[in-house]
CSV table of C-alpha atoms in Angstrom, one decimal:
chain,number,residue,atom,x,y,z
A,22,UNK,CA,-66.3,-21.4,-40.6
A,23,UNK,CA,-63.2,-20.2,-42.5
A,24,UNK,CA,-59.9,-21.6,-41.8
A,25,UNK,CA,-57.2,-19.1,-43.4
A,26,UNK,CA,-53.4,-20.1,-43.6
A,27,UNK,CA,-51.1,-17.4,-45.0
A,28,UNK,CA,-48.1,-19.5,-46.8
A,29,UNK,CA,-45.2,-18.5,-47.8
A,30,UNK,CA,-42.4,-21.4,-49.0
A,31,UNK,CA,-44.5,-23.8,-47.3
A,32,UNK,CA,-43.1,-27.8,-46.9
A,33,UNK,CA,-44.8,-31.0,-47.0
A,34,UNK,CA,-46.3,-30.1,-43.9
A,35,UNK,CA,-48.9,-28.3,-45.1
A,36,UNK,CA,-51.2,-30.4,-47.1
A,37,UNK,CA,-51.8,-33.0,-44.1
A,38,UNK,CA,-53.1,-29.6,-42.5
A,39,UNK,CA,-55.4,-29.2,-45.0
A,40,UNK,CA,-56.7,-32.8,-45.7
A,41,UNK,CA,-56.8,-33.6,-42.0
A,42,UNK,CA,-59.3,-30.1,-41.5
A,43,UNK,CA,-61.5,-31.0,-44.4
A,44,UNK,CA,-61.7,-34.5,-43.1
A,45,UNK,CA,-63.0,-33.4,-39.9
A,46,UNK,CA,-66.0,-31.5,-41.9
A,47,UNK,CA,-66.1,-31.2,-45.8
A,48,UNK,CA,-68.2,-28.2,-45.4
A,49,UNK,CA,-65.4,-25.9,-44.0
A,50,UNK,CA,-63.6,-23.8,-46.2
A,51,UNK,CA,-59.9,-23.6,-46.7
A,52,UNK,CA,-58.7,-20.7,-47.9
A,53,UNK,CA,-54.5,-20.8,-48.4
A,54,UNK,CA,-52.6,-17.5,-49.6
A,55,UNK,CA,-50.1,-18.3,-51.6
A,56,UNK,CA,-47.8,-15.0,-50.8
A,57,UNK,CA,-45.4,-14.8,-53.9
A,58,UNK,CA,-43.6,-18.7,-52.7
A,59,UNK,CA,-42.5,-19.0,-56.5
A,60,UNK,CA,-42.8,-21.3,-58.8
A,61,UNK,CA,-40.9,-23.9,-57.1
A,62,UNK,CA,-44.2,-24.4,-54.6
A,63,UNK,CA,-46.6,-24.1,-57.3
A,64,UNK,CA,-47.0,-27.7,-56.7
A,65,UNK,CA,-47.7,-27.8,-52.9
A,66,UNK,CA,-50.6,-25.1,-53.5
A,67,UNK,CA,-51.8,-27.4,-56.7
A,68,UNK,CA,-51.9,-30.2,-54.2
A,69,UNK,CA,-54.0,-28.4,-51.4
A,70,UNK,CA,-56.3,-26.9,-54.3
A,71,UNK,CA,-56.7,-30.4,-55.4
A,72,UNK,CA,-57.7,-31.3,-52.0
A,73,UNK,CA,-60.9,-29.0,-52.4
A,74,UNK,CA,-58.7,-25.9,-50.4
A,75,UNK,CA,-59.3,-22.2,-52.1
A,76,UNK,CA,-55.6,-21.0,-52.7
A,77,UNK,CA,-55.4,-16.8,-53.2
A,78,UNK,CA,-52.1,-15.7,-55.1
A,79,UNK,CA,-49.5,-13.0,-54.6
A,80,UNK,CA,-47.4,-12.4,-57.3
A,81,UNK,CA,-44.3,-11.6,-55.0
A,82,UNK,CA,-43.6,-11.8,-51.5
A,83,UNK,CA,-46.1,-9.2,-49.5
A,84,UNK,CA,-45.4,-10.5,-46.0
A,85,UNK,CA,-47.7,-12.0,-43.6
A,86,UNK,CA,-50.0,-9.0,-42.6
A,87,UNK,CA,-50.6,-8.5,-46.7
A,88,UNK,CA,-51.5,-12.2,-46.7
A,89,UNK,CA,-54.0,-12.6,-43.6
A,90,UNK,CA,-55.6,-9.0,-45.3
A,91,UNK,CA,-56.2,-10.6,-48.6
A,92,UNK,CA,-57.5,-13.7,-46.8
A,93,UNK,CA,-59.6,-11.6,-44.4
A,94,UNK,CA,-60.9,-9.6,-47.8
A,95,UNK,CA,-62.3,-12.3,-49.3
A,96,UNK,CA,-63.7,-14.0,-46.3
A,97,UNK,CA,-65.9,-10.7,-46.0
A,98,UNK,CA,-67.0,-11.0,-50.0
A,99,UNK,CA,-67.5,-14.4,-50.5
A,100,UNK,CA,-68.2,-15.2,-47.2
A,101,UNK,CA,-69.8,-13.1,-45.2
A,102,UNK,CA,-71.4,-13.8,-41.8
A,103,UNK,CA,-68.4,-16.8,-41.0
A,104,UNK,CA,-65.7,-16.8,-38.4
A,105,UNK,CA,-61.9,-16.9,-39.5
A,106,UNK,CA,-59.9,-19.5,-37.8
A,107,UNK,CA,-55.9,-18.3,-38.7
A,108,UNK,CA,-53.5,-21.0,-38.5
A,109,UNK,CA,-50.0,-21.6,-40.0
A,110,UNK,CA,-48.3,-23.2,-42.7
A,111,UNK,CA,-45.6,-24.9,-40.8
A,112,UNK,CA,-47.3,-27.6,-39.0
A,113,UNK,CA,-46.8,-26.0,-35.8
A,114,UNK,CA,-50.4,-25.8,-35.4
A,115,UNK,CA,-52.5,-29.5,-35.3
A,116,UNK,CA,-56.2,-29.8,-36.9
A,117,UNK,CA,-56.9,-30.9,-33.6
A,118,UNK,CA,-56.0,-27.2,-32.3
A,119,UNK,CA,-57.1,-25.7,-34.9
A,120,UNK,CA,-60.9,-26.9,-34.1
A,121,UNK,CA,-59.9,-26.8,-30.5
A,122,UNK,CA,-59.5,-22.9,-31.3
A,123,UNK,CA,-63.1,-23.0,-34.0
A,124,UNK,CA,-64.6,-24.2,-31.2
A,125,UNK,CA,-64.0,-22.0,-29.0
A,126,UNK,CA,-65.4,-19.4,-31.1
A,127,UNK,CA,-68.7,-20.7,-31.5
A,128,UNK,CA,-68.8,-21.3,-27.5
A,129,UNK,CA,-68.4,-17.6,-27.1
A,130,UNK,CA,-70.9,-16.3,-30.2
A,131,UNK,CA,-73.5,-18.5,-28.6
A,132,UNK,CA,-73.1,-16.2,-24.9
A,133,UNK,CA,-73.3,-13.1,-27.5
A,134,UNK,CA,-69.6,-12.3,-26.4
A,135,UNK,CA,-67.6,-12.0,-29.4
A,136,UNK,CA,-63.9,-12.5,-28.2
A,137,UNK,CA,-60.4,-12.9,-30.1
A,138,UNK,CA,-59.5,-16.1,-29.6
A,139,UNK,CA,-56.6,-16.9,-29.0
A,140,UNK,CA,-54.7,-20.5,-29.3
A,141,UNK,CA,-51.2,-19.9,-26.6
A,142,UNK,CA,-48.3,-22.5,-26.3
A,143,UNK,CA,-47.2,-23.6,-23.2
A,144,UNK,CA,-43.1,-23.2,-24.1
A,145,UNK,CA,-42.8,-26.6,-22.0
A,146,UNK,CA,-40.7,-29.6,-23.0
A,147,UNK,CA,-38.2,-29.3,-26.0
A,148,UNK,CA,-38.3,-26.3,-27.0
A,149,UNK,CA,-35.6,-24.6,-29.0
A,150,UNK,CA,-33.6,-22.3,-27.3
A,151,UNK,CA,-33.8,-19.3,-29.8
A,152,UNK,CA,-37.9,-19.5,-29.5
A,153,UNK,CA,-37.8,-20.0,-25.9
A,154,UNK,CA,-35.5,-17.4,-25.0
A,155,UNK,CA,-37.3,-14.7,-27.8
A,156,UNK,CA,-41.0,-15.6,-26.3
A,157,UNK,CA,-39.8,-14.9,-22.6
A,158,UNK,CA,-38.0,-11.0,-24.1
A,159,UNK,CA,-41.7,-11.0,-25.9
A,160,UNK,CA,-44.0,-11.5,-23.3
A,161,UNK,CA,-42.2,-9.2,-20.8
A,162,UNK,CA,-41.8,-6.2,-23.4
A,163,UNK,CA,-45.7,-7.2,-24.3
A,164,UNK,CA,-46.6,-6.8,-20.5
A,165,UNK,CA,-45.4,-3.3,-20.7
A,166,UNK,CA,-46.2,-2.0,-24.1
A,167,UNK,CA,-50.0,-3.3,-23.7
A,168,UNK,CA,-50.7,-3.5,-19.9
A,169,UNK,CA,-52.0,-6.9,-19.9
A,170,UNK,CA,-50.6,-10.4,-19.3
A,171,UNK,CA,-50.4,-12.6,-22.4
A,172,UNK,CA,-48.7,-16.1,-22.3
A,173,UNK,CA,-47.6,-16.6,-26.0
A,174,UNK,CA,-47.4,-12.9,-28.1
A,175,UNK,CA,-46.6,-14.6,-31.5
A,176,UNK,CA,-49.1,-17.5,-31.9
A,177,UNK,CA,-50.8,-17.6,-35.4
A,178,UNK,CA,-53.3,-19.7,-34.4
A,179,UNK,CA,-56.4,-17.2,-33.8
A,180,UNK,CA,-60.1,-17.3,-33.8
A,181,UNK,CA,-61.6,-13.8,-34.9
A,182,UNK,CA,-65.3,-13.4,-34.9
A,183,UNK,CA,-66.9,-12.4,-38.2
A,184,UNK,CA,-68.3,-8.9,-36.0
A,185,UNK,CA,-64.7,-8.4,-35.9
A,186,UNK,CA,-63.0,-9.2,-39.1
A,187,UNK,CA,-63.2,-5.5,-40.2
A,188,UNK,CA,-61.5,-4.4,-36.9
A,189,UNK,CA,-58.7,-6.9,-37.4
A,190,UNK,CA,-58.0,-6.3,-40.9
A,191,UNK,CA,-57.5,-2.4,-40.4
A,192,UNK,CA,-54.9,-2.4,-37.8
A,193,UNK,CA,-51.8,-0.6,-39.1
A,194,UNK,CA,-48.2,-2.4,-39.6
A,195,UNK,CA,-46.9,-4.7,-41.7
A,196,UNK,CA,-45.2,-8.4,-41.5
A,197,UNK,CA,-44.9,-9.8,-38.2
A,198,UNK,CA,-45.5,-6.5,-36.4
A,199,UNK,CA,-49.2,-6.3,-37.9
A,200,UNK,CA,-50.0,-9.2,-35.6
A,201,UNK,CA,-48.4,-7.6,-32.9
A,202,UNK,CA,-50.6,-4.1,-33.5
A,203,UNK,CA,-53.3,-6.0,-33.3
A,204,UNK,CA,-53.3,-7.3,-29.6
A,205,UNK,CA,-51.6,-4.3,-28.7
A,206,UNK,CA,-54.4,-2.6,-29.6
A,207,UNK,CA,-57.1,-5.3,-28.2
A,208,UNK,CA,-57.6,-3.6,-24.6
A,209,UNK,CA,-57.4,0.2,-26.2
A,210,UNK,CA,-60.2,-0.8,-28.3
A,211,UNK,CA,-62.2,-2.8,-26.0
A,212,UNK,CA,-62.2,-6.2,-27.9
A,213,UNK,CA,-62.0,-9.1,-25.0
A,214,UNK,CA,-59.6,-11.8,-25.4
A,215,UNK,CA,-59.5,-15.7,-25.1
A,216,UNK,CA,-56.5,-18.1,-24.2
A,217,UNK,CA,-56.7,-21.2,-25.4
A,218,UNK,CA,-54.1,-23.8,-24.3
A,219,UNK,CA,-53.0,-25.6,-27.3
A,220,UNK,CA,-49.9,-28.2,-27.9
A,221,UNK,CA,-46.4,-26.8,-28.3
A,222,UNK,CA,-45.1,-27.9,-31.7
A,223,UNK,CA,-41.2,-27.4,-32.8
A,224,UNK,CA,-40.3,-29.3,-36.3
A,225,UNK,CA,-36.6,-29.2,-37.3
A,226,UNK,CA,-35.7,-27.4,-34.3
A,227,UNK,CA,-38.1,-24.6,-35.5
A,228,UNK,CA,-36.4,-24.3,-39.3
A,229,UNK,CA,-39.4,-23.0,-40.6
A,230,UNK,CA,-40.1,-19.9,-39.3
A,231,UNK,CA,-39.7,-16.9,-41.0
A,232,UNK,CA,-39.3,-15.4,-37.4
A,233,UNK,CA,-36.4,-13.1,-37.3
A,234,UNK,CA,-35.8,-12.9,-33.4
A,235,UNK,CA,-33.7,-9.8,-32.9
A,236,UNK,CA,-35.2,-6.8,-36.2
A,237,UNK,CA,-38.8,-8.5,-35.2
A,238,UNK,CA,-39.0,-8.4,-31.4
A,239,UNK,CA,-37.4,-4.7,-31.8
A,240,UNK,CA,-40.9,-4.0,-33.9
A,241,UNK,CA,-42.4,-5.3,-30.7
A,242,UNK,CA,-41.1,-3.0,-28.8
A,243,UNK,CA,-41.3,0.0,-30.7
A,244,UNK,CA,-44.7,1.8,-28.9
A,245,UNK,CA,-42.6,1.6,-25.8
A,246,UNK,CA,-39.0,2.6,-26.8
A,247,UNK,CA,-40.9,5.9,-28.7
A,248,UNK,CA,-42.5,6.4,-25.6
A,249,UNK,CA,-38.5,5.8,-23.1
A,250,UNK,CA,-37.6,8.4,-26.4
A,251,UNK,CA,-40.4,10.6,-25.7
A,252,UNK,CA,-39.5,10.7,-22.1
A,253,UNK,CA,-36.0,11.2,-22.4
A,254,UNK,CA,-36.7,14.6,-24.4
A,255,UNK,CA,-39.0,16.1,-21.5
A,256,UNK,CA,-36.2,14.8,-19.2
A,257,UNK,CA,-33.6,16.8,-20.9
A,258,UNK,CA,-35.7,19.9,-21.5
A,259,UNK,CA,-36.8,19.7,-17.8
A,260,UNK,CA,-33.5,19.1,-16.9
A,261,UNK,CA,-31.9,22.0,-18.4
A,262,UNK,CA,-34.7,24.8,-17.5
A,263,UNK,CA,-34.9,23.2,-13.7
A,264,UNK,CA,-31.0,24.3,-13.7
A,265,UNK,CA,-30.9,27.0,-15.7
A,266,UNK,CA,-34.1,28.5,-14.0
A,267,UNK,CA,-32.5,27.2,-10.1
A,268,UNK,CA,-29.1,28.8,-11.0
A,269,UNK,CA,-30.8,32.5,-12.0
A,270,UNK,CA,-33.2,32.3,-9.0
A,271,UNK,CA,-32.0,29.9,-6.1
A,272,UNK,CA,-35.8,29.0,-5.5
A,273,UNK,CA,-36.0,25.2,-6.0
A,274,UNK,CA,-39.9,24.6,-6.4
A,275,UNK,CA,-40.5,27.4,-8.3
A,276,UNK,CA,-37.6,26.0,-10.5
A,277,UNK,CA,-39.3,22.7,-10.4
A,278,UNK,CA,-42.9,23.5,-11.6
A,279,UNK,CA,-41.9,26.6,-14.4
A,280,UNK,CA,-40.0,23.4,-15.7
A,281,UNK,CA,-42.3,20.9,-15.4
A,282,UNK,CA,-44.7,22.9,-17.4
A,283,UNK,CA,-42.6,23.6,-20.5
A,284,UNK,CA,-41.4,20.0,-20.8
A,285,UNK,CA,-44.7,19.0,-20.4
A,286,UNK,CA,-46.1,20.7,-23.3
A,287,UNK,CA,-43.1,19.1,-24.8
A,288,UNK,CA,-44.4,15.5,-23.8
A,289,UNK,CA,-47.7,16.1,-24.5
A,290,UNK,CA,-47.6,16.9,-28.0
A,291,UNK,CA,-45.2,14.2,-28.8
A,292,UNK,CA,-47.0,11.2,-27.3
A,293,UNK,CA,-50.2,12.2,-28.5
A,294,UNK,CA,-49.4,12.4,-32.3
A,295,UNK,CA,-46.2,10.0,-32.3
A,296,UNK,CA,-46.1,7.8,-29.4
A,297,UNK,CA,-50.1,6.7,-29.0
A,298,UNK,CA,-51.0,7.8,-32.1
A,299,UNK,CA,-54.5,9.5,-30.7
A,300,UNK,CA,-55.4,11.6,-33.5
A,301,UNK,CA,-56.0,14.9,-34.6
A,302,UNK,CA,-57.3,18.2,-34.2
A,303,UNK,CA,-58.6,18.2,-37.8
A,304,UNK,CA,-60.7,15.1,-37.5
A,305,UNK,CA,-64.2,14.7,-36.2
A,306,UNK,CA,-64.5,15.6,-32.3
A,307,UNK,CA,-60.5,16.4,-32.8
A,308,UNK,CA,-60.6,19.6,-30.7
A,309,UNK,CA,-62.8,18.4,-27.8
A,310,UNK,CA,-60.8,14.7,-28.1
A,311,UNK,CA,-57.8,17.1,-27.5
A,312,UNK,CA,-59.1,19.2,-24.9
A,313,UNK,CA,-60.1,15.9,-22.9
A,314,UNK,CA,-56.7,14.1,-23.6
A,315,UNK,CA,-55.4,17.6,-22.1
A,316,UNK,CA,-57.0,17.9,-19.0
A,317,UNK,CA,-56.2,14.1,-18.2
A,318,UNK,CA,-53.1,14.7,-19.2
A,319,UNK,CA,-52.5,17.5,-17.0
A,320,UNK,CA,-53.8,15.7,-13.9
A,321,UNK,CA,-51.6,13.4,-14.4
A,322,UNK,CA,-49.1,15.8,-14.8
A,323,UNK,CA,-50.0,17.2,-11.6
A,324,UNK,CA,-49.8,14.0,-9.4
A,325,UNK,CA,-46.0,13.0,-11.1
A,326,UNK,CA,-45.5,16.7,-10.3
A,327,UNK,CA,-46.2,16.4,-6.7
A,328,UNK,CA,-44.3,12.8,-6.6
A,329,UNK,CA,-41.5,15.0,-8.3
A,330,UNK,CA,-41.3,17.9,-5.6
A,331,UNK,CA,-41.4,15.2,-2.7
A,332,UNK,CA,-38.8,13.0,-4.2
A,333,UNK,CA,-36.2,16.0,-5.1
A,334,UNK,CA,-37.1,17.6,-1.5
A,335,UNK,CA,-36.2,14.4,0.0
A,336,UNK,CA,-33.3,13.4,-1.8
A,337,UNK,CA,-31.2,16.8,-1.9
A,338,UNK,CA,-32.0,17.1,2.2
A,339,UNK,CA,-30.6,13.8,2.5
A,340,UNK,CA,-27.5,15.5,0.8
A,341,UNK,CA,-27.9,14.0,-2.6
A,342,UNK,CA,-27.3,16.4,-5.8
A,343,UNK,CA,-29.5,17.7,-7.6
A,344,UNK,CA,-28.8,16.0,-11.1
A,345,UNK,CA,-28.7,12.1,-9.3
A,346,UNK,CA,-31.6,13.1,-7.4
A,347,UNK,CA,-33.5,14.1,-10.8
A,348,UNK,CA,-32.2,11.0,-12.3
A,349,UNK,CA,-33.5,8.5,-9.5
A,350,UNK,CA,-36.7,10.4,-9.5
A,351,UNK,CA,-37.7,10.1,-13.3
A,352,UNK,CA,-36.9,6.6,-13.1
A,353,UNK,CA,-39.2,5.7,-10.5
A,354,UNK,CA,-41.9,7.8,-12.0
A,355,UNK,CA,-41.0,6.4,-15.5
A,356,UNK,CA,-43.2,2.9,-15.5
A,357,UNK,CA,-45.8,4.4,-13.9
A,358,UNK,CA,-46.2,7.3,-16.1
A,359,UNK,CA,-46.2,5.1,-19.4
A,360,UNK,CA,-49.5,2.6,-17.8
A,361,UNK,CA,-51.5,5.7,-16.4
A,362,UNK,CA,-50.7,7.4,-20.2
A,363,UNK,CA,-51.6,4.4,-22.2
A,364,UNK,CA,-55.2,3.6,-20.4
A,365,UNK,CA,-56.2,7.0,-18.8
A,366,UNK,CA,-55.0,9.7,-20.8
A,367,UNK,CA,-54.8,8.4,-24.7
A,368,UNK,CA,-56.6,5.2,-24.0
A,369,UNK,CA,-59.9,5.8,-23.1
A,370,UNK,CA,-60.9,8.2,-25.8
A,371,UNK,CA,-60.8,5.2,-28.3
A,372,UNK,CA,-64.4,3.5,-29.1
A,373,UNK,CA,-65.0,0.2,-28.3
A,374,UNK,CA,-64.5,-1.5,-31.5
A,375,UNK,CA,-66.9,-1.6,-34.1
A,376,UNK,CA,-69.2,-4.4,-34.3
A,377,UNK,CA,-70.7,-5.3,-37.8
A,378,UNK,CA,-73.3,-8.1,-37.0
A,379,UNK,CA,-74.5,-10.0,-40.1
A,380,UNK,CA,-78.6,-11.8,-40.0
A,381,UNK,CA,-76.8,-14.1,-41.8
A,382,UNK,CA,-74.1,-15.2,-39.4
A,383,UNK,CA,-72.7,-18.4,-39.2
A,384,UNK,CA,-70.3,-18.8,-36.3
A,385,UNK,CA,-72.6,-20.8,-34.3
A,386,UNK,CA,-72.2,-23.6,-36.4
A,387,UNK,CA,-69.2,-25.6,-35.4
A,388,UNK,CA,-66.5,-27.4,-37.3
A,389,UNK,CA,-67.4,-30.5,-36.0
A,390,UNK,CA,-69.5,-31.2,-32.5
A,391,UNK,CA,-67.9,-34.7,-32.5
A,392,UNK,CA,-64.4,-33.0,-31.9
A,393,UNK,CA,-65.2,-30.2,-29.0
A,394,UNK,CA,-63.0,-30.5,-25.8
A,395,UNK,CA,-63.8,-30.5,-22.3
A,396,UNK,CA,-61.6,-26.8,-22.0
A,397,UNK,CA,-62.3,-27.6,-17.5
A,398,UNK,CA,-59.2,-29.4,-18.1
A,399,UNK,CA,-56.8,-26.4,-18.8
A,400,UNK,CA,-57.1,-23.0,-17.0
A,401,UNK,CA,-58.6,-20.4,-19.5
A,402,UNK,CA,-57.9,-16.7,-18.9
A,403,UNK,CA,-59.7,-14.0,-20.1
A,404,UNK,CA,-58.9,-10.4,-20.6
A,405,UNK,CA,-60.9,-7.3,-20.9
């Protein structure tokens, strides 16, 4: 078992992190990335080194995605076959979690169920106001962009099987947002999920982190604001041929679907390369991928179609006009057309994600039987 902490500027928190896991068993291996702290820290990483810790170097600041990939690498080469327990640098996360979390791990490699692991705070207690209220804007804006309930979006405290280390270390993005990409991705892919309850830890009213609350959460929510973009420029196209096409010939449905087919076209093309990112034509399978996306796509198109008709029929009886009632009807349809686009249409041509099982695996072995918890005592939610 491989415990990986990406550092960056780390205190004197650190190094009790590090003694206190190798305490607990000598045999497990402490790899700490040093990414590009400075000479200032050299001493800190000197002291976990001493401590028997392997410390990995970036000459300058990379961010935390580079760090956990350079960690991850050489897990895989010098390593091969263990699990990868991630954990910060700023004391937020206890060796007792942190094993809590190993632990877990092994539990579910023994069932043959490889599953992320994932080590969620309850946000009960003192908890700063700045993490409190950015985990509440997170979870919510989570909920929508993946489609699946998760209680704490930013933990670093995760337990990746080694069948899925590859997986994990090739999801795009960078910084915080690479962390997010890759539980966004988790139900697209088919990789099941874990919540561990684990203690919620502020130091210094939560000085450390290198959070940034408002340019990070906005990375967050970027699949779903290209998507409300995406959306907004089939609403305007269908919005201007439904009145341009209405105004030359008076017929309101026919009006409807002419312009429900060009903005569709519209929508289409842009959500598949920009929004969900669900390849192209040019790659293997790319043209029947397409043609599959398509037809889902377009009987999807043709249920919001028949929502739309019924809606605008409705609304311009009751005396409504017609821009208001296309308004209130494209908002209704709005939430609903982002989920069934996400999982039906773009989702489920995604394979489950790869597994590379090793003979010589070694995630059964824990970090230390003495210290496995009774998890009965917390709830434990799992997702698909």
């Amino acid at each position: 078992m491989i415990v990986l902490i990406p550092a960056y500027e780390p205190g004197s928190r650190l190094e009790p992190v590090v003694s206190g896991l190798l305490a607990v068993d000598p045999d497990v291996e402490v790899v700490v990335v040093d990414d590009g702290s400075g000479p200032v820290f050299a001493p800190v990483f000197a002291a976990v080194e001493a401590q028997g810790a392997t410390v990995l170097h970036h000459e300058t600041n990379l961010g935390k995605a580079a760090a956990l990939r350079t960690g991850f690498a050489h897990a895989m080469a010098a390593h091969p076959g263990d699990d990868v327990v991630t954990a910060d640098a700023d004391g937020q996360h206890t060796v007792h979690d942190i094993v809590r979390v190993a632990d877990a791990l092994r539990e579910d490699a023994a069932d043959g169920a490889p599953t992320l692991i994932l080590g969620c705070r309850a946000f009960s207690g003192r908890v700063p106001l700045r993490s409190r209220a950015g985990n509440a804007v997170a979870r919510g804006v989570f909920r929508l962009a993946a489609g699946w309930r998760l209680s704490d979006t930013q933990t670093g405290l995760r337990g990746i099987p080694s069948e899925l280390l590859a997986w994990v270390r090739d999801q795009p993005g960078e910084r915080f947002a690479y962390e997010q990409n890759v539980l966004l991705r988790c139900r697209r892919d088919g990789v099941a999920t874990r919540e561990v309850p684990i203690e919620t830890v502020y130091l210094d009213g939560n000085a450390s982190s290198h959070f940034r609350p408002i340019v990070d959460s906005l990375r967050i929510m970027l699949p779903l604001l290209l998507f409300a973009g995406s959306s907004l420029l089939a609403f305007v196209v269908d919005t201007v041929m439904l009145l341009v096409l209405h105004a030359l010939t008076g017929l309101l449905v026919p009006s409807i679907v002419a312009a429900r087919v060009v903005s569709a076209s519209v929508n289409f093309a842009v959500n598949r390369r920009v929004v969900f990112r669900a390849g192209s034509a040019g790659s293997p399978d790319g043209r029947g991928r397409m043609l599959r996306q398509a037809v889902r796509y377009g009987l999807l198109a043709l249920a919001l179609l028949a929502s739309n008709i019924v809606w605008l029929d409705a609304l311009t009886r009751y005396g409504v006009p017609l821009v208001l009632a296309k308004v209130a009807t494209e908002a209704v349809l709005f939430v609903t057309s982002y989920g069934v686009q996400r999982t039906f249409v773009f989702g489920t041509q995604q394979p489950r994600a790869e597994l590379v099982s090793r003979p010589d695996a070694r995630h059964r072995n824990p970090i230390a039987a003495a210290a496995r918890m009774d998890q009965s005592e917390h709830p434990i939610g799992r997702n698909p």
